[in-house]
Amino acid sequence: MKPLLEVKNLHTHFLTDDGLVKAVGGISYDLHEGETLGLVGESGCGKSVSALSILRLIPNPPGKVVEGEVFFEGRDLMKVSEDEIREVRGNKIAMIFQEPMTSLNPVLTIGYQIAEPLTLHKGLSKEESWKEAGELLTKVQIPEAAARLRAYPHLFSGGMRQRVMIAMGLGCNPKLIIADEPTTALDVTIQAQLLELMKGLTRDFGTALIIITHNLGVVARYADRVNVMYAGRIVEKGSAKEIYGDPRHPYTIGLMASVPRLDMDVKKKLIPIEGQPPDLLHIPAGCAFRPRCNYAVEKCQEVIPELTTLADKHEVACWVDVRRN
Amino acid sequence: MSEEIKNNGVLVEVKDLKVHFPIFRGLIRKKKVGDVKAVDGVDFQILTGETLGLVGESGCGKTTTGRAILQLDRPTGGQVFFEDTEISSLEEGELRPLRRRMSMIFQDPFGSLDPRMTAGDIIGEPLVIHNICSSKAEYRDQVEELLLIVGLDPIMADRYPHEFSGGQRQRIGVARALSVRPSFIVCDEPISALDVSIQAQIINLLEDLQEEFNLTYLFIAHDLSVVRHISDRIAVMYLGDIVEIATRRDLYRNPLHPYTRALLSAIPIPDPVVEAEREHIIIQGEVPSPFNPPSGCKFHPRCINARPSCSQEIPRLQKIEGQEHWVSCEDYLRAG
Ligand SMILES: Nc1ncnc2c1ncn2[C@@H]1O[C@H](COP(=O)(O)OP(=O)(O)OP(=O)(O)O)[C@@H](O)[C@H]1O
Ligand SMILES: Nc1ncnc2c1ncn2[C@@H]1O[C@H](COP(=O)(O)OP(=O)(O)OP(=O)(O)O)[C@@H](O)[C@H]1O
Ligand SMILES: [Mg+2]
Ligand SMILES: [Mg+2]
């Protein structure tokens, strides 16, 4: 079966006063219908920019997708017209952001904001669209949904606003939901509610889901596949089982060893990754992770390692075979 | 590290601690309309040399509890003992010498440091306030030593906060908290704002310092996996109350309060094989406002085990016979 989404060699740069920021430096991946992909990596590694690039939402200037193709249902989104991309954003791919308040308009009612796109994209009448908006709020488990339609966003808690964003995303039965740290600012019990809600959609409607997060636990619980990003590139990708059970990139291995696990009975020292994440203005030559890497050899300093396939779709970009060390 | 409870006596004891904040309405004629019961009668002890973890969702009163112990927020009711002194009834002047023995590390390494002060002055300020150094040279030496202790280069003393990364700023916060040589530190979400790979650096630093200086911690966080990692015992808070206290092992192995179970279940474990087999209890609804909390057991509207009586009877924290384990759930205690 053809993938729903194929990202090929995507590069996104920002021209800033300080210089050229290579936020995304050539990433490729596929996603099939109903699949959940986890995109993990530290702050500033290019997760959000890579997602925004897919929807052509990069502010230009200073940013620009300088190379690459993004095939979605057979079309290259980088080449389609403005009208077509708007249609994709409204109808096919829903994006949910970390801070829902900035994505909701404070002077418009919740109902209006959910109903309006339905009249635009689905051609519903005003009455029909408000009825559907009420149903959508019920679907995202907002109590007394019909009554809440007339409320303004500031009356909603952070968790409820995020539900509204999901409801808006669902309005047009999207094929793909991109959730960019949708729950990071929320309490853990609310995080769990929302993630379950989104995961339920992939099961019930075959929606594909990209979860962007720095939480390795969230990825382990919900993702089928994982892309680990570092300094604008994917350094390892594979099924969640492979990535967690048999990590092969020193960065992935380092991340796993640095987070405490709830089920760890014995107090064991964490092993941090030394140093800082790189500044994308000054990405080191060769492998960007080299300055923090315990396995580095001379070659790492000179040549950027490309992703190579180990087994069954498990790919890693590293010159060293970590199992031999 | 052993699983036994460290027992070198009690350093901090809190009895029926209450912190209520008055709520006013109206712009011109301010009228008191009620209280936020941020901390609503909690009891616990912190043993010398241990880390007591404090978890719970946003707004449940964790920071306020920490601040009330340090007397930064003065309690509305109840008592706080430090060693054997009841500090909640002391005047500010009498508190001063004790303030040297306690300090706090804050969540936000970006907001909590004064941007106009150098790292060295931020770290050294408490030394000046408490008149700890007798000469300029001694002050400089102490600041230098503090920088080294937290893993920073002493030449960084002259730099300003914006020149440091998040992890480095948090190290500055730690150095400042250590400067007065305290025996007790409230760590208020010290790693929440940091990158994953940097979080472990700060956790390890706090653990090493605890060992080296025999520190006692109250460690506040949302993330139970971090809290379980660092704590000897853990207290779970909900809407101003402590609902369960247990050792790190018992809290995970044998959680008794339905809220604790839900919290544990909401934390994913970074292992897809384990996750596939875990039971996921998803509690519904949101945390109610502390301004107008539910009657009886405050958790009853979200509780999957709630009975009619739970909306009337206010549960009290009670010890489980023969265990270092306390729970506040009438349903459990009746059944148990
Ligand atoms: N509008 C912009 N102008 C200049 N640089 C930008 C802009 N947006 C993003 N960048 C840069 O691109 C890089 C990648 O940013 P991105 O937001 O994708 O990171 P991220 O992985 O999503 O991080 P986080 O986990 O903090 O959200 C960063 O170095 C950032 O500074
Ligand atoms: N100075 C104050 N005046 C009025 N209300 C306050 C004050 N400080 C705290 N509160 C309220 O008291 C309650 C408990 O707040 P607190 O900061 O202790 O919670 P917390 O558990 O630390 O939450 P978080 O996890 O978000 O830091 C909240 O409802 C808060 O709004
Ligand atoms: Mg981002
Ligand atoms: Mg707090």
XYZ file of C-alpha atoms and ligand atoms in Angstrom:
725
model
C 0.000 0.000 0.000
C 1.235 3.496 -0.794
C 1.995 5.639 2.210
C -0.371 8.477 3.063
C 2.523 10.860 3.588
C 5.994 10.710 2.066
C 8.523 13.307 3.148
C 11.599 13.306 0.942
C 14.829 15.115 1.702
C 13.154 18.127 3.284
C 15.366 21.135 4.064
C 14.116 24.276 5.805
C 16.348 27.261 6.542
C 15.916 30.566 8.333
C 17.937 33.602 7.358
C 18.406 35.517 10.601
C 20.506 38.519 11.594
C 23.013 36.159 13.160
C 23.281 33.932 10.119
C 21.699 30.958 8.421
C 19.806 28.570 10.691
C 19.521 25.137 9.111
C 16.503 24.141 11.162
C 15.702 21.074 9.078
C 18.641 19.562 7.259
C 17.283 16.866 4.985
C 14.728 14.549 6.525
C 12.763 11.733 4.901
C 10.042 9.470 6.242
C 6.764 7.760 5.344
C 3.531 7.435 7.228
C 0.656 5.078 6.447
C -3.036 5.405 7.152
C -3.926 4.709 10.784
C -0.304 4.789 11.893
C 1.039 6.845 14.782
C 4.488 8.339 14.407
C 6.388 9.790 17.358
C 8.802 12.617 16.582
C 11.224 13.024 19.487
C 14.226 15.190 20.179
C 15.349 18.046 22.373
C 14.277 21.645 22.212
C 15.329 23.370 18.998
C 16.124 20.227 17.021
C 13.612 21.111 14.309
C 10.520 19.108 15.216
C 8.016 21.941 14.890
C 9.692 23.443 11.835
C 9.616 20.086 10.071
C 5.889 19.790 10.761
C 5.091 23.371 9.780
C 7.053 22.889 6.571
C 4.734 20.074 5.502
C 1.789 22.471 5.630
C 3.790 25.352 4.130
C 3.290 27.365 7.315
C 6.882 28.585 7.579
C 6.973 32.395 7.762
C 8.853 33.695 4.720
C 10.961 35.707 5.356
C 12.927 34.624 7.380
C 12.177 30.975 6.654
C 12.033 28.886 3.507
C 11.721 25.272 2.496
C 14.781 25.210 0.273
C 14.604 21.633 -0.929
C 12.491 18.520 -0.765
C 9.150 16.972 -1.600
C 6.164 16.116 0.548
C 3.764 13.723 -1.104
C 0.333 13.552 0.464
C -2.283 11.423 -1.266
C -0.078 11.481 -4.343
C 0.423 15.270 -4.659
C 3.604 17.149 -3.789
C 2.403 19.704 -1.262
C 5.458 21.845 -1.920
C 4.240 22.407 -5.492
C 0.456 22.736 -5.226
C -1.273 26.124 -5.494
C -2.121 28.337 -2.501
C -5.778 27.374 -2.821
C -4.956 23.704 -2.808
C -2.699 23.888 0.245
C -5.372 25.834 2.109
C -7.824 23.098 1.226
C -5.402 20.494 2.603
C -4.954 22.440 5.837
C -8.652 22.892 6.372
C -9.786 19.502 5.254
C -7.149 16.818 5.239
C -4.401 17.578 7.714
C -5.200 19.037 11.106
C -2.467 20.575 13.192
C -2.784 20.932 16.958
C -0.311 23.216 18.682
C 1.138 23.353 22.156
C -0.491 26.608 23.235
C -4.134 26.498 22.260
C -4.836 30.057 23.396
C -2.736 31.525 20.616
C -4.568 29.452 18.022
C -8.055 30.402 19.209
C -9.492 33.838 18.545
C -10.387 35.402 21.914
C -13.214 37.582 20.567
C -15.130 34.830 18.779
C -17.288 32.193 20.440
C -16.081 28.621 20.540
C -19.090 27.582 18.480
C -18.352 30.095 15.732
C -14.743 29.010 15.510
C -15.667 25.366 15.095
C -18.674 25.969 12.824
C -17.166 28.506 10.444
C -14.684 26.130 8.762
C -17.470 23.572 8.396
C -19.518 25.972 6.303
C -16.431 26.818 4.251
C -15.031 23.369 3.648
C -18.102 21.180 3.851
C -20.661 23.629 2.531
C -22.945 23.187 5.527
C -25.626 25.737 6.378
C -25.202 27.821 9.513
C -27.656 25.701 11.436
C -26.138 22.424 10.324
C -22.645 23.610 11.121
C -23.577 24.660 14.677
C -25.288 21.346 15.229
C -22.179 19.542 14.088
C -19.990 21.795 16.236
C -22.010 20.666 19.260
C -21.534 17.043 18.261
C -17.804 17.561 17.866
C -17.509 19.057 21.344
C -19.352 16.044 22.707
C -16.952 13.784 20.864
C -13.989 15.431 22.574
C -15.760 14.948 25.910
C -16.676 18.494 26.788
C -19.638 18.274 29.139
C -22.817 20.198 28.281
C -21.406 20.809 24.845
C -24.387 22.569 23.302
C -24.420 25.193 26.042
C -20.668 25.732 25.795
C -20.801 26.705 22.129
C -21.688 30.276 23.030
C -18.775 30.658 25.438
C -15.550 32.528 24.678
C -12.149 30.820 24.888
C -10.989 32.570 28.071
C -13.677 30.761 30.061
C -12.132 27.418 29.149
C -9.265 25.755 30.981
C -6.093 24.839 29.086
C -7.256 21.260 28.759
C -10.669 22.295 27.446
C -9.129 24.683 24.909
C -6.975 21.862 23.655
C -10.118 19.747 23.300
C -11.648 22.550 21.250
C -8.575 22.534 19.007
C -8.953 18.804 18.545
C -12.665 19.239 17.815
C -11.800 21.837 15.166
C -9.245 19.474 13.711
C -11.775 16.667 13.571
C -14.454 18.772 11.930
C -13.411 17.805 8.466
C -12.490 14.180 9.126
C -8.791 14.683 8.532
C -6.594 11.944 7.172
C -3.710 13.111 9.309
C -3.434 14.889 12.643
C -0.155 16.532 13.587
C -0.089 17.164 17.327
C 2.839 19.403 18.269
C 3.406 18.926 22.012
C -0.352 19.126 22.431
C -0.331 18.295 26.097
C 3.003 19.444 27.484
C 1.519 22.383 29.351
C -1.281 20.322 30.848
C -1.641 18.179 33.922
C -0.774 14.528 33.622
C -4.316 13.243 34.038
C -5.513 15.671 31.347
C -2.590 14.723 29.110
C -3.630 11.110 29.380
C -7.256 11.964 28.557
C -6.311 13.893 25.417
C -3.779 11.415 24.131
C -6.275 8.576 24.595
C -8.814 10.640 22.708
C -6.488 11.142 19.745
C -5.321 7.558 19.765
C -8.961 6.462 19.731
C -9.444 8.366 16.472
C -6.658 6.465 14.775
C -8.344 3.227 15.799
C -11.884 4.264 14.921
C -11.341 6.238 11.736
C -7.921 5.175 10.477
C -6.592 8.696 10.967
C -2.806 8.892 10.894
C -1.187 10.725 13.789
C 2.145 12.450 14.261
C 2.908 13.156 17.914
C 5.710 15.644 18.439
C 7.104 15.444 21.950
C 10.189 15.262 24.084
C 8.516 12.716 26.360
C 9.870 9.257 25.627
C 7.095 7.708 27.683
C 4.337 9.224 25.561
C 6.003 7.875 22.434
C 6.388 4.416 23.956
C 2.732 4.310 24.921
C 1.195 5.619 21.729
C 3.526 5.474 18.727
C 3.928 2.621 16.259
C 6.984 4.210 14.740
C 9.569 6.670 15.967
C 11.830 9.274 14.387
C 14.600 10.515 16.678
C 15.791 13.962 15.623
C 19.002 15.756 16.474
C 20.128 19.133 15.122
C 17.677 19.167 12.230
C 18.176 15.604 11.051
C 16.678 12.204 11.768
C 19.418 10.180 13.429
C 17.420 7.009 13.999
C 14.061 5.681 12.941
C 12.187 2.457 13.237
C 9.317 0.701 14.958
C 8.814 1.707 18.582
C 9.780 -1.820 19.630
C 13.111 -1.618 17.791
C 13.961 1.901 18.919
C 13.303 1.185 22.589
C 14.385 -2.453 22.636
C 17.499 -2.115 20.514
C 18.521 1.541 20.154
C 21.555 1.935 17.905
C 22.330 5.648 17.758
C 24.444 6.933 20.654
C 22.015 9.832 21.049
C 19.003 7.516 21.313
C 20.910 5.318 23.755
C 21.857 8.423 25.739
C 18.265 9.667 25.886
C 17.004 6.326 27.161
C 19.637 6.182 29.897
C 18.964 9.726 31.037
C 15.264 9.458 31.883
C 14.004 7.916 35.111
C 11.455 5.160 34.733
C 8.449 4.908 36.984
C 8.852 1.130 37.213
C 12.466 1.274 38.398
C 12.464 -0.276 41.874
C 16.120 0.107 42.648
C 17.532 3.605 42.786
C 19.973 3.647 39.907
C 22.008 6.667 38.895
C 20.863 8.331 35.710
C 23.451 8.744 33.005
C 23.113 12.219 31.529
C 24.246 13.186 28.058
C 27.086 15.579 28.742
C 27.223 19.024 27.154
C 24.500 21.050 25.480
C 22.284 20.548 22.448
C 23.922 22.309 19.504
C 23.184 25.787 18.331
C 21.759 25.376 14.845
C 23.667 28.463 13.698
C 26.893 26.580 14.317
C 26.245 22.926 13.613
C 29.541 21.088 14.008
C 31.075 19.584 10.885
C 30.514 15.881 10.379
C 28.083 14.282 12.799
C 26.362 16.996 14.843
C 26.242 14.744 17.902
C 29.979 14.061 17.896
C 30.950 16.627 20.583
C 28.656 14.856 23.069
C 29.240 11.307 21.874
C 31.090 8.617 23.819
C 31.568 6.431 20.769
C 32.979 9.007 18.340
C 35.810 8.060 15.990
C 37.840 10.282 13.707
C 35.547 9.914 10.718
C 32.644 11.403 12.701
C 34.376 14.725 12.614
C 34.563 14.855 8.850
C 31.634 13.181 7.162
C 27.944 13.408 8.045
C 26.614 9.853 8.442
C 23.515 9.103 6.354
C 20.710 6.826 7.526
C 21.433 3.215 6.692
C 19.072 0.296 7.098
C 19.900 -2.259 9.766
C 16.924 -4.555 9.589
C 13.241 -4.381 8.897
C 12.961 -0.611 8.440
C 15.190 0.195 11.411
C 17.593 2.887 10.215
C 20.433 4.647 11.965
C 22.815 7.453 10.980
C 26.061 6.600 12.747
C 29.546 5.560 11.652
C 30.044 3.353 14.663
C 28.462 0.009 15.440
C 27.591 0.653 19.058
C 27.234 -3.044 19.832
C 30.962 -3.533 19.355
C 31.883 -0.938 21.951
C 21.016 2.885 48.155
C 18.713 0.960 50.394
C 14.982 0.919 50.500
C 14.761 1.396 54.248
C 13.603 4.636 55.680
C 16.423 6.848 56.786
C 15.859 7.397 60.452
C 18.007 10.092 61.883
C 15.159 11.881 63.533
C 12.671 14.399 62.287
C 13.954 17.631 60.749
C 10.685 19.219 59.657
C 7.255 18.573 61.029
C 4.035 20.045 59.780
C 0.866 19.822 61.839
C -2.544 20.686 60.433
C -0.919 23.309 58.206
C -3.328 25.675 56.501
C -2.607 28.447 54.031
C -5.660 30.324 52.808
C -5.499 33.242 50.398
C -8.327 35.769 50.564
C -10.159 36.475 47.321
C -11.408 39.989 46.675
C -13.958 41.158 44.119
C -14.736 44.657 42.957
C -12.332 47.308 41.768
C -13.015 50.290 43.950
C -14.659 48.897 47.023
C -12.740 45.660 47.451
C -14.860 43.074 49.113
C -13.638 39.771 50.410
C -15.717 37.043 48.822
C -13.976 33.996 50.203
C -10.725 32.081 50.488
C -8.654 29.893 48.249
C -7.746 27.037 50.527
C -4.396 26.415 48.882
C -3.241 24.193 51.728
C -6.083 22.902 53.815
C -4.776 21.121 56.902
C -1.872 18.827 56.101
C 0.301 16.743 58.423
C 3.640 15.185 57.600
C 7.232 14.852 58.720
C 10.480 15.100 56.830
C 13.313 13.036 58.266
C 16.879 14.257 58.424
C 18.794 13.317 55.290
C 15.819 12.059 53.324
C 14.054 13.337 50.242
C 10.326 13.659 50.590
C 8.678 13.918 47.172
C 5.521 16.015 46.806
C 3.392 15.376 43.725
C 0.033 16.485 42.479
C -1.540 18.438 39.677
C -1.265 22.119 39.000
C -2.776 24.291 41.699
C -3.064 21.559 44.334
C -0.877 23.527 46.748
C 2.627 22.076 46.394
C 4.512 25.352 46.077
C 2.437 26.928 48.819
C 3.265 24.020 51.142
C 6.975 24.475 50.431
C 6.795 28.231 50.922
C 4.837 27.844 54.146
C 7.462 25.522 55.592
C 10.111 28.148 54.851
C 7.779 30.816 56.260
C 7.772 32.668 52.938
C 3.995 32.393 53.065
C 2.924 32.585 56.696
C 0.439 29.849 57.614
C -3.201 30.684 58.243
C -3.338 27.841 60.744
C -1.417 24.920 62.136
C 2.236 24.624 63.013
C 5.605 24.119 61.364
C 8.496 22.748 63.406
C 12.079 22.927 62.272
C 14.190 20.664 64.432
C 12.383 21.299 67.680
C 11.517 24.932 67.188
C 8.008 25.948 66.247
C 8.917 28.430 63.535
C 5.381 29.288 62.446
C 4.890 31.458 65.520
C 8.242 33.285 65.365
C 8.592 36.945 64.442
C 10.647 37.812 61.376
C 13.585 38.875 63.548
C 13.639 35.608 65.439
C 13.400 33.700 62.173
C 16.478 35.290 60.670
C 19.121 32.953 62.064
C 16.962 29.992 61.062
C 16.577 31.240 57.512
C 20.220 30.350 56.968
C 19.383 26.728 57.530
C 16.718 26.491 54.823
C 16.554 27.517 51.194
C 14.671 27.008 47.977
C 15.396 26.150 44.338
C 12.839 27.423 41.864
C 11.209 25.926 38.810
C 11.961 28.534 36.242
C 15.687 29.010 35.678
C 14.832 31.868 33.298
C 12.571 33.932 35.489
C 14.077 33.319 38.895
C 17.469 34.976 38.370
C 17.814 38.757 38.349
C 18.977 39.611 34.805
C 20.963 42.651 35.977
C 23.133 40.738 38.420
C 26.180 38.666 37.546
C 26.127 34.960 38.287
C 28.654 35.536 41.070
C 26.510 38.174 42.760
C 23.375 36.080 42.448
C 25.149 33.210 44.163
C 26.790 35.440 46.757
C 23.808 37.633 47.648
C 22.609 35.402 50.507
C 26.147 35.506 51.936
C 25.865 39.281 52.108
C 22.325 39.255 53.474
C 23.353 36.932 56.282
C 26.692 38.611 56.841
C 28.517 35.369 56.382
C 31.825 36.600 54.982
C 34.237 38.763 56.922
C 36.173 40.031 53.902
C 35.910 40.576 50.151
C 38.472 37.857 49.597
C 36.523 35.348 51.634
C 33.372 36.224 49.692
C 35.159 35.699 46.382
C 36.564 32.387 47.533
C 33.186 31.145 48.658
C 31.481 32.119 45.406
C 34.257 30.419 43.475
C 33.910 27.279 45.532
C 30.126 27.268 45.052
C 30.544 27.537 41.288
C 32.887 24.568 41.333
C 30.538 22.550 43.533
C 27.716 22.874 40.995
C 29.990 22.115 38.068
C 30.485 25.601 36.643
C 33.761 27.280 35.781
C 34.672 30.051 38.285
C 35.476 32.413 35.401
C 31.735 32.415 34.708
C 31.165 34.466 37.877
C 31.217 37.720 35.913
C 28.682 36.679 33.311
C 25.006 37.597 33.272
C 22.108 35.102 33.308
C 21.283 35.524 29.612
C 24.736 34.213 28.749
C 23.930 30.825 30.287
C 21.896 27.881 29.030
C 18.855 26.643 30.967
C 20.801 23.875 32.660
C 23.593 26.257 33.644
C 21.107 28.752 35.047
C 19.567 26.042 37.149
C 23.074 25.259 38.441
C 23.366 28.919 39.452
C 20.054 28.589 41.300
C 21.378 25.508 43.079
C 24.621 27.282 44.020
C 22.665 30.205 45.436
C 20.493 27.868 47.485
C 23.630 26.176 48.823
C 25.481 29.374 49.652
C 24.118 29.683 53.185
C 25.071 26.046 53.909
C 21.476 25.032 54.604
C 20.436 21.683 55.980
C 17.029 21.744 54.280
C 16.156 22.721 50.694
C 12.765 22.945 49.023
C 13.339 21.992 45.375
C 10.292 23.357 43.528
C 10.136 21.628 40.147
C 13.824 22.240 39.579
C 13.988 20.369 36.294
C 10.600 20.847 34.662
C 11.798 23.625 32.386
C 14.916 21.804 31.194
C 15.670 19.629 28.199
C 15.480 15.894 28.774
C 19.219 15.319 28.477
C 19.935 18.195 30.862
C 17.372 17.071 33.465
C 19.512 14.074 34.381
C 22.521 16.335 34.962
C 20.609 18.398 37.528
C 19.017 15.355 39.200
C 22.464 13.802 39.617
C 23.867 17.056 40.940
C 21.116 17.287 43.557
C 21.723 13.674 44.566
C 25.481 14.174 44.873
C 25.071 17.349 46.920
C 22.635 15.637 49.238
C 25.171 12.953 49.961
C 28.089 15.340 50.331
C 26.383 17.874 52.586
C 23.826 15.628 54.278
C 20.962 17.702 52.909
C 17.282 17.089 53.442
C 14.997 17.804 50.490
C 11.364 18.468 49.873
C 11.238 17.700 46.157
C 8.189 19.066 44.335
C 7.221 17.922 40.840
C 4.400 16.904 38.551
C 6.286 14.024 37.081
C 5.976 10.962 39.260
C 8.773 9.126 37.497
C 11.237 11.869 38.435
C 9.824 12.066 41.954
C 10.011 8.334 42.424
C 13.570 8.329 41.201
C 14.836 10.901 43.665
C 12.603 10.418 46.725
C 12.747 8.113 49.708
C 9.117 8.754 50.517
C 6.373 10.417 48.502
C 3.342 12.484 49.478
C 0.484 12.884 47.006
C -1.535 16.102 47.130
C -4.971 16.870 45.767
C -6.729 20.226 46.164
C -4.913 21.314 49.300
C -4.928 17.915 51.016
C -2.406 15.135 51.278
C -4.215 11.997 50.212
C -1.421 9.433 50.552
C 2.119 9.126 51.920
C 4.262 6.052 51.379
C 7.793 4.891 50.662
C 8.813 5.090 47.021
C 8.437 1.354 46.754
C 5.025 1.055 48.374
C 3.597 3.992 46.503
C 4.323 2.278 43.205
C 3.787 -1.334 44.295
C 0.807 -0.821 46.502
C -0.930 2.505 45.848
C -4.061 2.748 47.974
C -5.770 5.999 47.034
C -7.725 5.977 43.753
C -6.116 9.299 42.840
C -2.615 7.923 43.336
C -3.512 4.973 41.139
C -4.780 7.262 38.418
C -1.694 9.476 38.624
C 0.628 6.502 38.361
C -1.343 5.140 35.480
C -1.219 8.466 33.641
C 2.585 8.426 33.575
C 3.783 6.447 30.590
C 6.832 4.240 30.992
C 9.413 4.622 28.213
C 9.129 1.034 27.090
C 6.513 -0.014 24.513
C 6.497 -3.625 25.693
C 5.696 -2.623 29.277
C 3.153 -0.056 28.105
C 1.288 -2.576 25.955
C 0.619 -4.656 29.054
C -0.117 -1.924 31.571
C -3.575 -1.108 32.722
C -4.451 2.493 31.843
C -6.861 4.086 34.265
C -8.024 7.341 32.720
C -9.852 9.516 35.227
C -12.420 11.860 33.786
C -13.005 15.537 34.346
C -10.656 18.242 35.526
C -9.361 19.349 38.902
C -12.117 21.483 40.485
C -11.404 25.026 41.647
C -9.839 25.255 45.119
C -12.068 28.300 45.629
C -15.109 26.088 45.718
C -13.985 22.506 46.283
C -16.372 19.540 46.287
C -17.895 18.457 49.589
C -16.768 15.403 51.524
C -13.811 13.805 49.816
C -12.650 16.437 47.332
C -11.769 13.736 44.837
C -15.193 12.065 44.818
C -16.538 13.620 41.567
C -13.651 12.073 39.619
C -13.288 8.881 41.617
C -14.156 5.578 39.991
C -14.800 3.958 43.381
C -16.900 6.759 44.863
C -19.884 5.808 46.995
C -22.722 8.084 48.075
C -21.148 8.629 51.490
C -17.950 9.998 49.871
C -19.688 13.268 49.084
C -20.469 13.769 52.767
C -17.741 12.336 54.930
C -14.445 14.169 54.969
C -11.735 11.502 54.981
C -8.707 11.872 57.235
C -5.167 10.745 56.604
C -4.735 7.509 58.563
C -1.820 5.175 59.082
C -1.957 1.621 57.788
C -1.180 -0.713 60.694
C 2.416 -1.812 60.771
C 3.468 0.158 57.673
C 4.974 3.535 56.912
C 1.956 4.216 54.763
C -0.836 6.744 55.230
C -3.971 7.125 53.145
C -7.004 9.338 53.242
C -9.850 7.355 51.735
C -12.796 6.231 53.842
C -13.792 3.697 51.249
C -10.401 2.030 51.365
C -10.121 2.126 55.137
C -13.579 0.644 55.631
C -12.900 -2.115 53.144
C -9.269 -2.548 54.171
N 10.808 32.132 12.790
C 12.058 31.694 13.022
N 13.117 32.481 12.797
C 14.373 32.049 13.015
N 14.689 30.828 13.479
C 13.669 29.995 13.734
C 12.309 30.377 13.533
N 11.522 29.343 13.885
C 12.354 28.361 14.302
N 13.643 28.743 14.205
C 14.809 27.955 14.584
O 14.703 26.673 14.016
C 15.212 25.691 14.899
C 14.238 24.572 15.077
O 13.126 25.064 15.791
P 11.858 24.185 16.141
O 10.830 25.120 16.644
O 11.498 23.309 15.007
O 12.405 23.272 17.334
P 11.619 22.151 18.128
O 12.355 20.884 17.919
O 10.177 22.182 17.787
O 11.873 22.611 19.629
P 10.879 22.642 20.903
O 10.968 21.278 21.490
O 11.524 23.656 21.789
O 9.522 23.022 20.423
C 15.556 26.409 16.186
O 16.947 26.578 16.250
C 14.872 27.732 16.072
O 15.597 28.726 16.719
N -0.456 34.615 46.603
C -1.572 33.971 46.244
N -2.769 34.601 46.253
C -3.914 33.955 45.904
N -3.961 32.670 45.533
C -2.807 31.982 45.495
C -1.552 32.592 45.838
N -0.574 31.663 45.694
C -1.198 30.538 45.292
N -2.530 30.725 45.172
C -3.520 29.712 44.783
O -3.364 28.616 45.638
C -3.524 27.387 44.954
C -2.297 26.525 45.130
O -1.203 27.138 44.433
P 0.249 26.516 44.370
O 1.090 27.449 43.601
O 0.683 26.138 45.728
O -0.009 25.190 43.539
P 1.039 24.158 42.943
O 0.599 22.806 43.393
O 2.428 24.577 43.255
O 0.757 24.278 41.382
P 1.775 24.216 40.132
O 2.002 22.753 39.908
O 0.972 24.825 39.033
O 3.001 24.968 40.490
C -3.823 27.759 43.507
O -5.197 27.738 43.311
C -3.286 29.154 43.393
O -3.987 29.869 42.412
Mg 8.468 22.748 18.860
Mg 4.051 25.180 42.041
